[in-house]
mmCIF file of C-alpha atoms in Angstrom:
data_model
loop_
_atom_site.group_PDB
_atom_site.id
_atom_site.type_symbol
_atom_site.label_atom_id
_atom_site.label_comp_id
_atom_site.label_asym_id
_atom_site.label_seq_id
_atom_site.Cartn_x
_atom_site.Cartn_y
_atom_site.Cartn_z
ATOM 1 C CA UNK E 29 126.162 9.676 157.844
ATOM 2 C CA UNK E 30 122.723 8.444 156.694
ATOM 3 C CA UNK E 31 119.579 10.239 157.596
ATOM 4 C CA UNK E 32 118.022 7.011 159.423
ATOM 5 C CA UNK E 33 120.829 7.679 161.701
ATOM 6 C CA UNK E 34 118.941 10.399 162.854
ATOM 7 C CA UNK E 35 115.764 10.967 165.337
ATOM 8 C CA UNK E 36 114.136 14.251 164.842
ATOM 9 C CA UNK E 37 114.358 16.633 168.966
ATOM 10 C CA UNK E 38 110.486 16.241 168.746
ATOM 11 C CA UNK E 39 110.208 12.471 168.821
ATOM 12 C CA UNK E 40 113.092 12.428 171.155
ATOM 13 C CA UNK E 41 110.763 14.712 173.428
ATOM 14 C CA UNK E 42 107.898 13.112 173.128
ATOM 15 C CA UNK E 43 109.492 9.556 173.971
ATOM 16 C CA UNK E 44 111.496 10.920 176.844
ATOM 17 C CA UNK E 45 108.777 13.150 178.277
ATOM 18 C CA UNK E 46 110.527 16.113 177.918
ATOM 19 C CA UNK E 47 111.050 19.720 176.918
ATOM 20 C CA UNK E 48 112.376 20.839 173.647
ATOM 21 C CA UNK E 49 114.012 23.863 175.812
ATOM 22 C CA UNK E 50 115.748 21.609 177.462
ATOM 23 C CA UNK E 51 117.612 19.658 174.189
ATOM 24 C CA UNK E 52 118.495 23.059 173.084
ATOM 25 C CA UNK E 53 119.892 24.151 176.587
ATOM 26 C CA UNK E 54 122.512 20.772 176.404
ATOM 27 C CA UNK E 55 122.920 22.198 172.878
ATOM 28 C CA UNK E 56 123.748 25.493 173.623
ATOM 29 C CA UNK E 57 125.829 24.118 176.752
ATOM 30 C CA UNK E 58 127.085 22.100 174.308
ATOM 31 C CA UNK E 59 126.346 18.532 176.013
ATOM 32 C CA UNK E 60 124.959 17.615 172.926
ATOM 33 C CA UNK E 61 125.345 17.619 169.488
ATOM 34 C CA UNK E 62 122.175 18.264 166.998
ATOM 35 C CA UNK E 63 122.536 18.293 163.258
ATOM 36 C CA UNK E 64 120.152 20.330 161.052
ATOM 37 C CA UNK E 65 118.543 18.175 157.881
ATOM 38 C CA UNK E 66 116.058 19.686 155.625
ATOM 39 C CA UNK E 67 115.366 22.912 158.523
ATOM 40 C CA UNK E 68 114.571 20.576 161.261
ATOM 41 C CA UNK E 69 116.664 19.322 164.120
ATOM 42 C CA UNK E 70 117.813 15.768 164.796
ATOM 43 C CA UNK E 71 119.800 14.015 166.761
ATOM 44 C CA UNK E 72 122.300 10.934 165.996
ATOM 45 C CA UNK E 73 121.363 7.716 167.233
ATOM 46 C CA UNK E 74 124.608 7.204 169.022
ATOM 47 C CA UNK E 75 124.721 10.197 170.996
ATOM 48 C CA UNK E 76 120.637 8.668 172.371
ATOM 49 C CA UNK E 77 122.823 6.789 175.089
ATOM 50 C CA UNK E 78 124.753 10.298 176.019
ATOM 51 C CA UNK E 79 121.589 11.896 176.499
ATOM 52 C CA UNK E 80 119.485 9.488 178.709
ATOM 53 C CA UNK E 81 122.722 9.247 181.245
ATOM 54 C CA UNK E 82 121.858 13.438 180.864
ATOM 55 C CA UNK E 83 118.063 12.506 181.748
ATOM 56 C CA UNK E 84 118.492 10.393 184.531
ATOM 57 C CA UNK E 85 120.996 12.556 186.406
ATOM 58 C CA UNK E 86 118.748 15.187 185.751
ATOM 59 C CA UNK E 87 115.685 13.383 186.714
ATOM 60 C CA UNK E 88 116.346 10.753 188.890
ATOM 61 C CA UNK E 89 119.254 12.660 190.741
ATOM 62 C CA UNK E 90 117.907 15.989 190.453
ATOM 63 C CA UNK E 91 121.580 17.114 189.491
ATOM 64 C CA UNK E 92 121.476 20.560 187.296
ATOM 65 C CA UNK E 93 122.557 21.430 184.260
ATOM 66 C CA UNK E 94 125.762 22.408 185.321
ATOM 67 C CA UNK E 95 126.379 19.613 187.733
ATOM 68 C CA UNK E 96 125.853 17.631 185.103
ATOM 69 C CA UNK E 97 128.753 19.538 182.775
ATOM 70 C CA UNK E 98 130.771 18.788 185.710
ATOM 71 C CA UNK E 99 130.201 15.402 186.142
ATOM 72 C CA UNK E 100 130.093 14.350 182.692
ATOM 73 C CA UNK E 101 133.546 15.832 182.163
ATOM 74 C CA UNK E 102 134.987 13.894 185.325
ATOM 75 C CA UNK E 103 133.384 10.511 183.541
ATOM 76 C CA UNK E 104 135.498 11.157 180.145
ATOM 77 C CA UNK E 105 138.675 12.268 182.193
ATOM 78 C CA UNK E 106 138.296 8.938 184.393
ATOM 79 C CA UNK E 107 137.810 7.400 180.892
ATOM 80 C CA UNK E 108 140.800 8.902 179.488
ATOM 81 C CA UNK E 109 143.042 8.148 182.358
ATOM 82 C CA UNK E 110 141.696 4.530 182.356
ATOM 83 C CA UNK E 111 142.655 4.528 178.821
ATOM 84 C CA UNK E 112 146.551 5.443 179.663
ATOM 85 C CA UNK E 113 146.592 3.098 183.066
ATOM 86 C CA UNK E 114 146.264 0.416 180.358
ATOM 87 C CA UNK E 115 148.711 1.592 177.717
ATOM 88 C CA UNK E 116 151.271 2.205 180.394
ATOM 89 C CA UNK E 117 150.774 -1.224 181.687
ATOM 90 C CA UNK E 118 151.074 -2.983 178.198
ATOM 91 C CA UNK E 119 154.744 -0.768 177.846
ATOM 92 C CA UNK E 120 155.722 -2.141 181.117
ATOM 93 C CA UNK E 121 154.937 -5.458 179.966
ATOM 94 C CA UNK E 122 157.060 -5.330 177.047
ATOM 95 C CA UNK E 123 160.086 -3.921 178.901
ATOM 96 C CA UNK E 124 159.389 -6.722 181.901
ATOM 97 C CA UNK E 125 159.582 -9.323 178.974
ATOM 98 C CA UNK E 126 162.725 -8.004 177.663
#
């Protein structure tokens, strides 16, 4: 990975208008994932999308921490089954077809 893939936690902050306890909170809870370059914490730019669904349900919901563990992990297993509907359905095809 290349370091411009990277925003340092403190820009992230100040963009998002929040606390740096709170990035290392869904750190620690381990909702996020923060990678250490030259002794200073950063965050990859893909993972900027994960963490403003975080923010919203956070902010705009007022849905805690934990809720948020909770329904973050029902999003990825709906994702995942969604993910097997389909593959089942293409194996049915190919056995229809035959």
């Amino acid at each position: 990975m290349k370091e411009q893939d990277f925003i340092s936690t403190k820009t992230i902050c100040l963009n998002y208008n929040i606390e740096i306890s709170l990035i290392d909170t869904l750190y620690e809870m381990r909702l996020i994932n923060i990678e250490i370059i030259e002794q200073k914490p950063y965050i990859h730019q893909d993972e900027i999308g994960h963490l403003e669904k975080i923010i919203r349900l956070r902010n705009e919901l007022n849905v805690n921490l934990e809720g948020i563990d909770v329904i973050l992990n029902m999003l990825e297993k709906e994702r995942q089954l969604k993910q097997e509907v389909i593959s089942l359905r293409n194996k049915l095809k190919l056995y229809e077809n035959n």
